[in-house]
Amino acid sequence: MEKDRAQWSSHVSFIIATVGSAVGLGNIWRFPYIMGKNGGAVFLITYLLLIAFICVIPLCCELAIGKLFKTDTVNAFKLINPHFKWFGWLCILTVLLIPCFYFVVGGWILNYIWIFLAHHIPQSFGDYFTSYSAQIFMPCFLTLTFLIMTAIFPYRGVNNGIEKANNIMMPIFALMLIVLAIFAIMQPNAVKGLEFMFKPDFSQFNKSMILTALGQALFTLSIGMGALITYGSYMKKDTNIIKSAYTLIFFDTLIAVLAGVMIFPIVFSFGLEPAAGASLVFISLPEIFSKLPYPSLFGVIFFILLFFAAITSGISIMETSIASFIENFHISRKKSTIIVSIIIAFISIPATLSFGILKDFKILNRTFFDFLDYATSNILLPINTLIICLIAGWCIKSFYKQVTDNIWLQRIFNIVLKFIIPLILIPVLIYGL
Ligand code: TRP
C-alpha cells in the first residue's frame, strides 16, 4: 500500500489543500455570527489566543501522525496500538456525520446562487428562507446535488481531483473575498462595523465564551476527526510540520477576519443586528444585496464564494472516510467514494427535512439538523481532540521528535501536549457537557 500511496505534487499544493479544508462554512457562515453573538472583539482576542497557543498542538499532532504512518486514520491508530483501532472508527463516525448537516447548507447555497443568477429575488428573504427550507423536494434534491458535486473530486483521486479542485477554487475564492471586503469597507457606516470587530469591550467577557471559542477553533481548523491525518499522510517527507501548522492557522484566521470585515460593515451600515445568528448569511445579507444597485452581481459573487469554501472543505471531509474505507475494506477508490456518498445521502435527507416535515422530531430537544451540529462540534470534536493528544503524547514513543528537530521546541511541545492540553480540555469538556 505504502509504496504507491499518492503524494501532493508540491508543498504549495499541500498548503492550499489544507487551507481549502480549513476555510469553509466555519469561517464565513459560523464565525461572523458566533462572534456577533459573543461580543465582537473580546471573542476575537480569546479565539486568537486559543488558536495560537492551544489548538496548534493537536493540529501538529494530526499532521505528524499522518506524516509518520502514511496511512488513513483508522490504520494510523491501529499501528500505534491495535487496541486503538476503535478510536480511528470513532473519528470516521464523526467525519461521516459532519457532512450530513454541512451539505444541507451546501444545498441552500446552490439554491441562492440560482435565485440571484435567475433574478428570482423574493420580496422578503425571511419568509422565503423559512418556506424554502421547509419544502421537501427541492432542498433534498440540492443537498444530494451538492453531495455529488463534492464526491466527484475524491472520486478522481488525490492529484487529479482533490489537488486540482483546490488549486483552482481557492485563488478565485480569495479574490472574490477581497473584492467584497473592499466593497464593504466603502459603505457609509463601515467604521461602526470595524469598531465592533476590533475594539474590545471587556465587560462582555465570560466563561462560556471560552468554550464556544474553542469549539469554533477546532471546527474551523478541521481538527478532531483525522482529516488532517489523511491530508498529512500525502505530504512529502521533508515538510516542516510546525511551519505548515502556523501557515494554515495564519490563512484560516486571515480569511475568517476578512469574512468579518466583509460582513459587519454591511450589517451596521444597514442597521441590522450583528447577533442575528445562523440566519445572518441566508436572510440578512441577501436582504441587503437585493437593495443594492446590482443585486444579482453581489448575490452571485457572495454565494459562489461560499460555495467554493464549502466544497473544498467538503472534499476533505469525504476524503477522510473514503481513504479509510479503501484501506480497511480493500476496495477501490471509486467504490469507496460511492459507498461513502450513499451513507451520507441516507443521513442527510432527514437532516434536510428537519426544517419542514420532520421539525417536530427531536433528539435531546434539538431538531435532527441541530443535533448533528451539536453532537459533532461540541461533543465529538473536543473528545476526539483530547484522545488524539493523549495518544500522541503518551503512547507514541518520543512523539515530539516527529514534530520538530529543534530541542527547545521539542521540550515545550512535549510538556504542553502531555500535561497542559489535557488540563485545559478536560474541564472545558466537563463544563460544556
Ligand atoms: N473546517 C471546515 C470549516 O471551517 C469544516 C471542516 C472540514 C471540518 N474538515 C473538517 C471540521 C474536519 C472538523 C473536522 O468549515
CSV table of C-alpha atoms and ligand atoms in Angstrom, one decimal:
chain,number,residue,atom,x,y,z
A,1,MET,CA,0.0,0.0,0.0
A,2,GLU,CA,2.5,2.4,1.2
A,3,LYS,CA,4.7,2.5,-1.9
A,4,ASP,CA,2.1,3.6,-4.4
A,5,ARG,CA,0.4,6.0,-2.0
A,6,ALA,CA,-0.4,9.3,-3.5
A,7,GLN,CA,1.6,12.4,-2.7
A,8,TRP,CA,0.9,16.2,-3.1
A,9,SER,CA,2.8,17.3,-6.1
A,10,SER,CA,4.3,20.3,-4.2
A,11,HIS,CA,4.5,21.9,-0.8
A,12,VAL,CA,2.3,24.7,-2.1
A,13,SER,CA,-0.4,22.3,-3.2
A,14,PHE,CA,-0.3,20.7,0.3
A,15,ILE,CA,-0.8,24.1,2.0
A,16,ILE,CA,-3.6,25.1,-0.5
A,17,ALA,CA,-5.4,21.8,0.2
A,18,THR,CA,-5.2,22.1,4.0
A,19,VAL,CA,-6.3,25.7,3.8
A,20,GLY,CA,-9.1,24.6,1.5
A,21,SER,CA,-10.1,22.1,4.1
A,22,ALA,CA,-9.9,24.6,7.0
A,23,VAL,CA,-11.6,27.5,5.2
A,24,GLY,CA,-15.2,26.7,4.9
A,25,LEU,CA,-18.7,27.4,6.2
A,26,GLY,CA,-16.9,27.6,9.6
A,27,ASN,CA,-15.2,30.8,8.6
A,28,ILE,CA,-17.8,32.6,6.6
A,29,TRP,CA,-21.1,31.4,8.0
A,30,ARG,CA,-20.4,30.3,11.5
A,31,PHE,CA,-17.5,32.6,12.6
A,32,PRO,CA,-19.2,36.0,12.0
A,33,TYR,CA,-22.5,35.1,13.7
A,34,ILE,CA,-20.8,33.4,16.6
A,35,MET,CA,-18.6,36.5,17.0
A,36,GLY,CA,-21.6,38.7,16.7
A,37,LYS,CA,-23.4,36.8,19.4
A,38,ASN,CA,-20.4,36.8,21.7
A,39,GLY,CA,-19.5,40.4,21.9
A,40,GLY,CA,-17.2,41.0,18.9
A,41,ALA,CA,-13.6,42.0,19.6
A,42,VAL,CA,-13.3,40.2,23.0
A,43,PHE,CA,-14.4,37.0,21.4
A,44,LEU,CA,-11.8,37.6,18.6
A,45,ILE,CA,-9.0,38.0,21.1
A,46,THR,CA,-10.0,34.9,23.1
A,47,TYR,CA,-10.2,32.9,19.9
A,48,LEU,CA,-6.8,34.1,18.6
A,49,LEU,CA,-5.1,33.2,21.9
A,50,LEU,CA,-6.7,29.8,21.9
A,51,ILE,CA,-5.7,29.1,18.3
A,52,ALA,CA,-2.1,30.3,18.5
A,53,PHE,CA,-1.2,28.6,21.8
A,54,ILE,CA,-3.6,25.7,22.3
A,55,CYS,CA,-5.1,24.4,19.0
A,56,VAL,CA,-1.8,24.5,17.2
A,57,ILE,CA,-0.7,21.5,19.3
A,58,PRO,CA,-3.4,19.0,18.2
A,59,LEU,CA,-3.1,20.4,14.7
A,60,CYS,CA,0.6,19.5,14.7
A,61,CYS,CA,-0.2,16.1,16.2
A,62,GLU,CA,-2.6,15.2,13.4
A,63,LEU,CA,-0.2,16.3,10.7
A,64,ALA,CA,2.7,14.5,12.3
A,65,ILE,CA,0.7,11.2,12.7
A,66,GLY,CA,-0.2,11.4,9.1
A,67,LYS,CA,3.4,12.0,8.0
A,68,LEU,CA,4.7,9.3,10.3
A,69,PHE,CA,2.4,6.5,9.4
A,70,LYS,CA,1.5,7.5,5.9
A,71,THR,CA,-1.9,5.8,6.0
A,72,ASP,CA,-5.5,6.5,6.7
A,73,THR,CA,-6.9,7.5,10.1
A,74,VAL,CA,-8.1,4.0,11.2
A,75,ASN,CA,-4.8,2.3,10.3
A,76,ALA,CA,-2.7,5.0,11.8
A,77,PHE,CA,-4.3,4.4,15.2
A,78,LYS,CA,-4.1,0.6,14.7
A,79,LEU,CA,-0.4,0.9,14.0
A,80,ILE,CA,0.1,2.9,17.2
A,81,ASN,CA,-1.6,0.1,19.1
A,82,PRO,CA,-4.2,-2.4,17.8
A,83,HIS,CA,-6.5,-1.6,20.7
A,84,PHE,CA,-6.8,2.0,19.4
A,85,LYS,CA,-8.5,0.9,16.2
A,86,TRP,CA,-11.9,1.7,17.6
A,87,PHE,CA,-10.8,5.3,18.1
A,88,GLY,CA,-10.0,5.5,14.4
A,89,TRP,CA,-13.5,4.4,13.7
A,90,LEU,CA,-14.9,7.0,16.1
A,91,CYS,CA,-13.1,9.6,14.0
A,92,ILE,CA,-14.7,8.1,10.9
A,93,LEU,CA,-18.1,8.2,12.5
A,94,THR,CA,-17.6,11.9,13.3
A,95,VAL,CA,-16.5,12.5,9.8
A,96,LEU,CA,-19.5,10.7,8.3
A,97,LEU,CA,-21.9,12.8,10.5
A,98,ILE,CA,-20.5,16.2,9.8
A,99,PRO,CA,-21.3,16.3,6.1
A,100,CYS,CA,-24.9,15.3,6.9
A,101,PHE,CA,-25.6,18.8,8.1
A,102,TYR,CA,-22.8,20.6,6.3
A,103,PHE,CA,-24.1,19.5,2.9
A,104,VAL,CA,-27.6,20.7,3.7
A,105,VAL,CA,-26.2,24.2,3.9
A,106,GLY,CA,-24.4,23.4,0.7
A,107,GLY,CA,-27.7,22.8,-0.9
A,108,TRP,CA,-29.1,26.1,0.3
A,109,ILE,CA,-26.1,27.8,-1.2
A,110,LEU,CA,-26.8,26.2,-4.6
A,111,ASN,CA,-30.4,27.4,-4.4
A,112,TYR,CA,-29.3,31.0,-3.6
A,113,ILE,CA,-26.8,31.1,-6.5
A,114,TRP,CA,-29.7,30.1,-8.7
A,115,ILE,CA,-32.1,32.7,-7.3
A,116,PHE,CA,-29.6,35.5,-7.9
A,117,LEU,CA,-28.5,34.2,-11.3
A,118,ALA,CA,-32.1,33.9,-12.5
A,119,HIS,CA,-33.1,37.3,-10.9
A,120,HIS,CA,-35.8,35.4,-8.9
A,121,ILE,CA,-35.3,37.7,-5.9
A,122,PRO,CA,-38.1,37.3,-3.3
A,123,GLN,CA,-39.8,40.2,-1.5
A,124,SER,CA,-38.7,39.1,1.9
A,125,PHE,CA,-35.8,36.8,2.4
A,126,GLY,CA,-37.0,36.0,5.9
A,127,ASP,CA,-40.3,34.5,4.6
A,128,TYR,CA,-38.6,33.0,1.7
A,129,PHE,CA,-35.9,31.1,3.7
A,130,THR,CA,-38.4,29.7,6.1
A,131,SER,CA,-40.8,28.5,3.4
A,132,TYR,CA,-38.0,27.2,1.1
A,133,SER,CA,-36.2,25.2,3.8
A,134,ALA,CA,-39.5,23.6,4.8
A,135,GLN,CA,-40.1,22.2,1.4
A,136,ILE,CA,-39.4,18.5,0.6
A,137,PHE,CA,-38.3,18.0,-2.9
A,138,MET,CA,-36.0,21.0,-3.8
A,139,PRO,CA,-33.9,21.1,-0.6
A,140,CYS,CA,-33.4,17.3,-0.7
A,141,PHE,CA,-32.5,17.4,-4.4
A,142,LEU,CA,-30.0,20.2,-3.9
A,143,THR,CA,-28.4,18.6,-0.8
A,144,LEU,CA,-27.8,15.5,-2.9
A,145,THR,CA,-26.6,17.6,-5.8
A,146,PHE,CA,-24.0,19.2,-3.6
A,147,LEU,CA,-23.0,15.8,-2.3
A,148,ILE,CA,-22.4,14.5,-5.8
A,149,MET,CA,-20.5,17.7,-6.9
A,150,THR,CA,-18.2,17.2,-3.9
A,151,ALA,CA,-17.8,13.5,-4.4
A,152,ILE,CA,-16.5,13.9,-7.9
A,153,PHE,CA,-13.2,15.2,-6.7
A,154,PRO,CA,-12.1,12.4,-4.3
A,155,TYR,CA,-13.5,10.0,-6.9
A,156,ARG,CA,-10.9,11.3,-9.4
A,157,GLY,CA,-8.1,10.8,-6.9
A,158,VAL,CA,-5.7,12.9,-4.8
A,159,ASN,CA,-3.7,14.6,-7.6
A,160,ASN,CA,-6.3,14.7,-10.4
A,161,GLY,CA,-9.3,15.6,-8.3
A,162,ILE,CA,-8.6,17.0,-4.8
A,163,GLU,CA,-5.4,18.9,-5.6
A,164,LYS,CA,-6.7,20.4,-8.9
A,165,ALA,CA,-10.0,21.4,-7.3
A,166,ASN,CA,-8.2,23.3,-4.5
A,167,ASN,CA,-5.6,24.9,-6.8
A,168,ILE,CA,-8.3,26.3,-9.0
A,169,MET,CA,-11.1,27.2,-6.5
A,170,MET,CA,-9.1,28.6,-3.6
A,171,PRO,CA,-7.4,31.5,-5.5
A,172,ILE,CA,-10.7,32.5,-7.1
A,173,PHE,CA,-12.3,32.3,-3.6
A,174,ALA,CA,-9.6,34.6,-2.1
A,175,LEU,CA,-10.0,37.2,-4.9
A,176,MET,CA,-13.8,37.3,-4.5
A,177,LEU,CA,-13.4,37.7,-0.8
A,178,ILE,CA,-11.1,40.7,-1.1
A,179,VAL,CA,-13.3,42.4,-3.7
A,180,LEU,CA,-16.4,42.1,-1.4
A,181,ALA,CA,-14.4,43.1,1.7
A,182,ILE,CA,-13.2,46.3,-0.1
A,183,PHE,CA,-16.8,47.0,-1.2
A,184,ALA,CA,-18.0,46.6,2.4
A,185,ILE,CA,-15.4,49.0,3.9
A,186,MET,CA,-16.6,51.6,1.5
A,187,GLN,CA,-20.2,51.6,2.9
A,188,PRO,CA,-21.3,54.7,4.9
A,189,ASN,CA,-21.3,53.2,8.4
A,190,ALA,CA,-18.4,50.8,7.9
A,191,VAL,CA,-16.4,52.3,10.8
A,192,LYS,CA,-19.1,51.0,13.3
A,193,GLY,CA,-18.7,47.5,12.0
A,194,LEU,CA,-14.9,47.6,12.2
A,195,GLU,CA,-15.1,49.0,15.7
A,196,PHE,CA,-17.4,46.2,16.7
A,197,MET,CA,-14.8,43.7,15.4
A,198,PHE,CA,-11.6,45.3,16.7
A,199,LYS,CA,-12.4,47.5,19.7
A,200,PRO,CA,-12.7,45.2,22.7
A,201,ASP,CA,-15.3,45.8,25.4
A,202,PHE,CA,-14.0,43.6,28.2
A,203,SER,CA,-17.3,43.7,30.2
A,204,GLN,CA,-18.5,41.2,27.6
A,205,PHE,CA,-16.1,38.5,28.6
A,206,ASN,CA,-17.5,35.4,30.2
A,207,LYS,CA,-16.6,31.7,30.7
A,208,SER,CA,-18.9,30.1,28.3
A,209,MET,CA,-17.3,32.3,25.6
A,210,ILE,CA,-14.1,30.3,26.0
A,211,LEU,CA,-15.9,27.0,25.3
A,212,THR,CA,-17.6,28.5,22.3
A,213,ALA,CA,-14.3,29.9,21.0
A,214,LEU,CA,-12.6,26.5,21.5
A,215,GLY,CA,-15.4,24.6,19.6
A,216,GLN,CA,-15.2,27.2,16.8
A,217,ALA,CA,-11.4,27.0,16.7
A,218,LEU,CA,-11.4,23.2,16.4
A,219,PHE,CA,-14.1,23.2,13.8
A,220,THR,CA,-12.6,25.8,11.6
A,221,LEU,CA,-9.1,24.3,11.7
A,222,SER,CA,-10.6,20.9,10.8
A,223,ILE,CA,-9.1,19.3,13.9
A,224,GLY,CA,-10.5,16.3,15.7
A,225,MET,CA,-11.5,13.7,13.2
A,226,GLY,CA,-8.5,12.7,11.3
A,227,ALA,CA,-9.0,14.9,8.2
A,228,LEU,CA,-5.5,16.3,8.8
A,229,ILE,CA,-4.1,12.9,9.4
A,230,THR,CA,-5.3,11.9,6.0
A,231,TYR,CA,-4.1,15.1,4.2
A,232,GLY,CA,-0.8,14.9,6.2
A,233,SER,CA,-0.3,11.3,5.0
A,234,TYR,CA,0.0,12.6,1.5
A,235,MET,CA,2.7,15.1,2.4
A,236,LYS,CA,6.4,14.9,1.4
A,237,LYS,CA,9.0,13.6,3.8
A,238,ASP,CA,10.8,16.9,4.2
A,239,THR,CA,7.7,19.0,5.1
A,240,ASN,CA,8.1,21.1,8.2
A,241,ILE,CA,5.2,20.4,10.5
A,242,ILE,CA,5.2,23.5,12.8
A,243,LYS,CA,5.7,25.8,9.9
A,244,SER,CA,2.9,24.2,7.9
A,245,ALA,CA,0.6,24.4,11.0
A,246,TYR,CA,1.2,28.1,11.5
A,247,THR,CA,0.8,28.8,7.8
A,248,LEU,CA,-2.5,27.1,7.9
A,249,ILE,CA,-3.5,29.0,11.1
A,250,PHE,CA,-2.4,32.3,9.5
A,251,PHE,CA,-4.5,31.8,6.4
A,252,ASP,CA,-7.5,30.4,8.1
A,253,THR,CA,-7.6,33.2,10.6
A,254,LEU,CA,-7.0,35.9,8.0
A,255,ILE,CA,-9.9,34.6,6.0
A,256,ALA,CA,-12.2,34.4,9.0
A,257,VAL,CA,-11.3,38.0,9.8
A,258,LEU,CA,-11.7,39.1,6.2
A,259,ALA,CA,-15.2,37.4,6.2
A,260,GLY,CA,-16.0,39.6,9.3
A,261,VAL,CA,-14.7,42.7,7.5
A,262,MET,CA,-16.9,41.8,4.6
A,263,ILE,CA,-20.0,41.2,6.7
A,264,PHE,CA,-20.0,43.6,9.8
A,265,PRO,CA,-19.6,46.9,8.0
A,266,ILE,CA,-22.6,45.9,5.7
A,267,VAL,CA,-24.6,44.8,8.8
A,268,PHE,CA,-24.0,48.1,10.6
A,269,SER,CA,-24.5,50.3,7.5
A,270,PHE,CA,-27.9,48.8,7.0
A,271,GLY,CA,-28.9,48.9,10.7
A,272,LEU,CA,-29.1,45.1,11.2
A,273,GLU,CA,-28.4,43.0,14.3
A,274,PRO,CA,-24.9,41.6,14.4
A,275,ALA,CA,-26.2,38.9,16.7
A,276,ALA,CA,-28.8,37.7,14.2
A,277,GLY,CA,-27.4,34.2,14.4
A,278,ALA,CA,-27.3,31.5,11.8
A,279,SER,CA,-29.7,33.4,9.6
A,280,LEU,CA,-27.2,36.2,9.0
A,281,VAL,CA,-25.9,34.8,5.8
A,282,PHE,CA,-29.2,33.4,4.4
A,283,ILE,CA,-31.6,36.2,5.4
A,284,SER,CA,-29.9,39.5,6.4
A,285,LEU,CA,-27.2,39.6,3.9
A,286,PRO,CA,-29.3,38.7,0.8
A,287,GLU,CA,-31.8,41.2,2.0
A,288,ILE,CA,-29.1,43.8,1.7
A,289,PHE,CA,-27.9,42.6,-1.6
A,290,SER,CA,-31.3,42.9,-3.0
A,291,LYS,CA,-31.4,46.6,-2.1
A,292,LEU,CA,-28.0,47.3,-3.9
A,293,PRO,CA,-27.8,48.7,-7.4
A,294,TYR,CA,-26.7,45.4,-8.8
A,295,PRO,CA,-28.4,42.8,-6.6
A,296,SER,CA,-27.6,39.8,-8.7
A,297,LEU,CA,-23.9,40.7,-9.1
A,298,PHE,CA,-23.2,40.8,-5.3
A,299,GLY,CA,-25.5,37.9,-4.6
A,300,VAL,CA,-23.9,35.7,-7.2
A,301,ILE,CA,-20.3,36.6,-6.1
A,302,PHE,CA,-21.1,36.1,-2.4
A,303,PHE,CA,-22.8,32.7,-2.8
A,304,ILE,CA,-20.3,31.4,-5.3
A,305,LEU,CA,-17.6,32.4,-2.8
A,306,LEU,CA,-19.5,30.5,-0.1
A,307,PHE,CA,-19.9,27.5,-2.5
A,308,PHE,CA,-16.1,27.3,-3.1
A,309,ALA,CA,-15.4,27.5,0.6
A,310,ALA,CA,-17.9,24.8,1.4
A,311,ILE,CA,-16.9,22.4,-1.4
A,312,THR,CA,-13.2,22.4,-0.7
A,313,SER,CA,-13.9,21.6,3.0
A,314,GLY,CA,-16.5,19.0,2.0
A,315,ILE,CA,-13.8,17.3,-0.2
A,316,SER,CA,-11.5,16.9,2.9
A,317,ILE,CA,-14.4,15.6,5.0
A,318,MET,CA,-15.3,13.0,2.4
A,319,GLU,CA,-11.7,12.0,1.6
A,320,THR,CA,-11.1,11.1,5.3
A,321,SER,CA,-13.7,8.4,5.3
A,322,ILE,CA,-13.0,7.4,1.7
A,323,ALA,CA,-9.3,6.8,2.5
A,324,SER,CA,-10.2,4.7,5.5
A,325,PHE,CA,-12.7,2.6,3.6
A,326,ILE,CA,-10.2,2.0,0.8
A,327,GLU,CA,-7.5,0.7,3.2
A,328,ASN,CA,-9.7,-1.2,5.6
A,329,PHE,CA,-12.1,-2.9,3.3
A,330,HIS,CA,-9.6,-3.3,0.4
A,331,ILE,CA,-11.9,-1.7,-2.2
A,332,SER,CA,-11.1,0.7,-5.0
A,333,ARG,CA,-11.2,4.5,-4.6
A,334,LYS,CA,-14.3,4.7,-6.9
A,335,LYS,CA,-16.2,2.0,-4.9
A,336,SER,CA,-15.3,3.6,-1.7
A,337,THR,CA,-16.5,7.1,-2.8
A,338,ILE,CA,-19.8,5.6,-3.9
A,339,ILE,CA,-20.4,3.8,-0.6
A,340,VAL,CA,-19.5,6.8,1.5
A,341,SER,CA,-21.8,9.0,-0.7
A,342,ILE,CA,-24.7,6.6,-0.2
A,343,ILE,CA,-24.2,6.6,3.6
A,344,ILE,CA,-24.1,10.4,3.7
A,345,ALA,CA,-27.1,10.6,1.4
A,346,PHE,CA,-29.2,8.5,3.8
A,347,ILE,CA,-28.4,10.5,6.9
A,348,SER,CA,-28.5,13.9,5.2
A,349,ILE,CA,-32.1,13.5,3.9
A,350,PRO,CA,-33.7,13.5,7.4
A,351,ALA,CA,-31.4,16.4,8.3
A,352,THR,CA,-32.6,18.4,5.3
A,353,LEU,CA,-36.2,17.6,6.2
A,354,SER,CA,-35.8,18.7,9.8
A,355,PHE,CA,-36.7,22.3,8.7
A,356,GLY,CA,-40.1,21.0,7.4
A,357,ILE,CA,-42.0,17.8,7.9
A,358,LEU,CA,-39.5,16.5,10.5
A,359,LYS,CA,-39.3,19.6,12.5
A,360,ASP,CA,-41.1,18.0,15.5
A,361,PHE,CA,-38.8,15.0,15.5
A,362,LYS,CA,-36.4,16.0,18.3
A,363,ILE,CA,-33.3,14.3,19.9
A,364,LEU,CA,-32.2,15.9,23.1
A,365,ASN,CA,-34.6,18.7,22.5
A,366,ARG,CA,-33.0,19.5,19.2
A,367,THR,CA,-34.1,19.0,15.6
A,368,PHE,CA,-32.1,16.3,13.8
A,369,PHE,CA,-30.0,19.0,11.9
A,370,ASP,CA,-29.2,20.9,15.2
A,371,PHE,CA,-28.5,17.6,16.9
A,372,LEU,CA,-25.9,16.6,14.3
A,373,ASP,CA,-24.2,20.0,14.5
A,374,TYR,CA,-24.2,20.0,18.3
A,375,ALA,CA,-23.1,16.3,18.7
A,376,THR,CA,-20.2,16.7,16.3
A,377,SER,CA,-18.9,20.2,17.0
A,378,ASN,CA,-19.5,20.4,20.8
A,379,ILE,CA,-19.0,16.8,21.8
A,380,LEU,CA,-17.2,14.6,19.4
A,381,LEU,CA,-14.6,17.1,18.1
A,382,PRO,CA,-13.3,18.1,21.6
A,383,ILE,CA,-13.4,14.5,22.8
A,384,ASN,CA,-11.5,13.2,19.7
A,385,THR,CA,-9.0,16.1,20.0
A,386,LEU,CA,-8.3,15.2,23.6
A,387,ILE,CA,-7.9,11.5,22.8
A,388,ILE,CA,-5.6,12.3,19.8
A,389,CYS,CA,-3.4,14.4,22.1
A,390,LEU,CA,-3.3,11.8,24.8
A,391,ILE,CA,-2.5,9.0,22.3
A,392,ALA,CA,0.2,11.1,20.6
A,393,GLY,CA,1.7,12.3,23.8
A,394,TRP,CA,1.7,9.2,25.9
A,395,CYS,CA,1.5,6.3,23.5
A,396,ILE,CA,3.9,7.1,20.7
A,397,LYS,CA,7.5,7.0,22.0
A,398,SER,CA,9.3,10.3,21.6
A,399,PHE,CA,6.4,11.7,19.6
A,400,TYR,CA,7.8,15.2,19.9
A,401,LYS,CA,10.7,14.2,17.7
A,402,GLN,CA,8.3,13.8,14.8
A,403,VAL,CA,7.2,17.4,15.1
A,404,THR,CA,10.4,19.3,15.0
A,405,ASP,CA,14.2,19.0,15.2
A,406,ASN,CA,14.7,21.9,17.5
A,407,ILE,CA,15.4,20.6,21.0
A,408,TRP,CA,13.8,23.5,22.8
A,409,LEU,CA,10.6,23.4,20.8
A,410,GLN,CA,10.5,19.6,21.4
A,411,ARG,CA,10.7,20.1,25.1
A,412,ILE,CA,8.0,22.8,25.1
A,413,PHE,CA,5.8,20.8,22.8
A,414,ASN,CA,6.2,17.6,24.9
A,415,ILE,CA,5.1,19.4,28.1
A,416,VAL,CA,2.2,21.2,26.6
A,417,LEU,CA,1.0,18.1,24.8
A,418,LYS,CA,1.2,15.7,27.8
A,419,PHE,CA,0.1,18.0,30.6
A,420,ILE,CA,-1.3,21.4,29.6
A,421,ILE,CA,-3.7,20.3,26.8
A,422,PRO,CA,-5.4,17.6,29.0
A,423,LEU,CA,-5.6,20.1,31.9
A,424,ILE,CA,-7.4,22.6,29.7
A,425,LEU,CA,-9.5,20.3,27.6
A,426,ILE,CA,-10.9,18.1,30.3
A,427,PRO,CA,-12.5,20.9,32.4
A,428,VAL,CA,-13.7,22.6,29.3
A,429,LEU,CA,-15.4,19.4,28.2
A,430,ILE,CA,-16.9,18.6,31.5
A,431,TYR,CA,-18.2,22.2,31.8
A,432,GLY,CA,-19.5,22.0,28.3
A,433,LEU,CA,-21.4,18.8,28.8
B,1,TRP,N1,-13.0,23.5,8.7
B,1,TRP,C1,-14.2,23.5,7.9
B,1,TRP,C2,-14.9,24.8,8.1
B,1,TRP,O1,-14.5,25.7,8.7
B,1,TRP,C3,-15.0,22.3,8.2
B,1,TRP,C4,-14.3,21.0,8.2
B,1,TRP,C5,-13.6,20.4,7.2
B,1,TRP,C6,-14.0,20.2,9.3
B,1,TRP,N2,-13.0,19.3,7.6
B,1,TRP,C7,-13.2,19.2,8.9
B,1,TRP,C8,-14.4,20.3,10.7
B,1,TRP,C9,-12.7,18.3,9.9
B,1,TRP,C10,-14.0,19.4,11.6
B,1,TRP,C11,-13.1,18.4,11.2
B,1,TRP,O2,-16.0,24.9,7.6
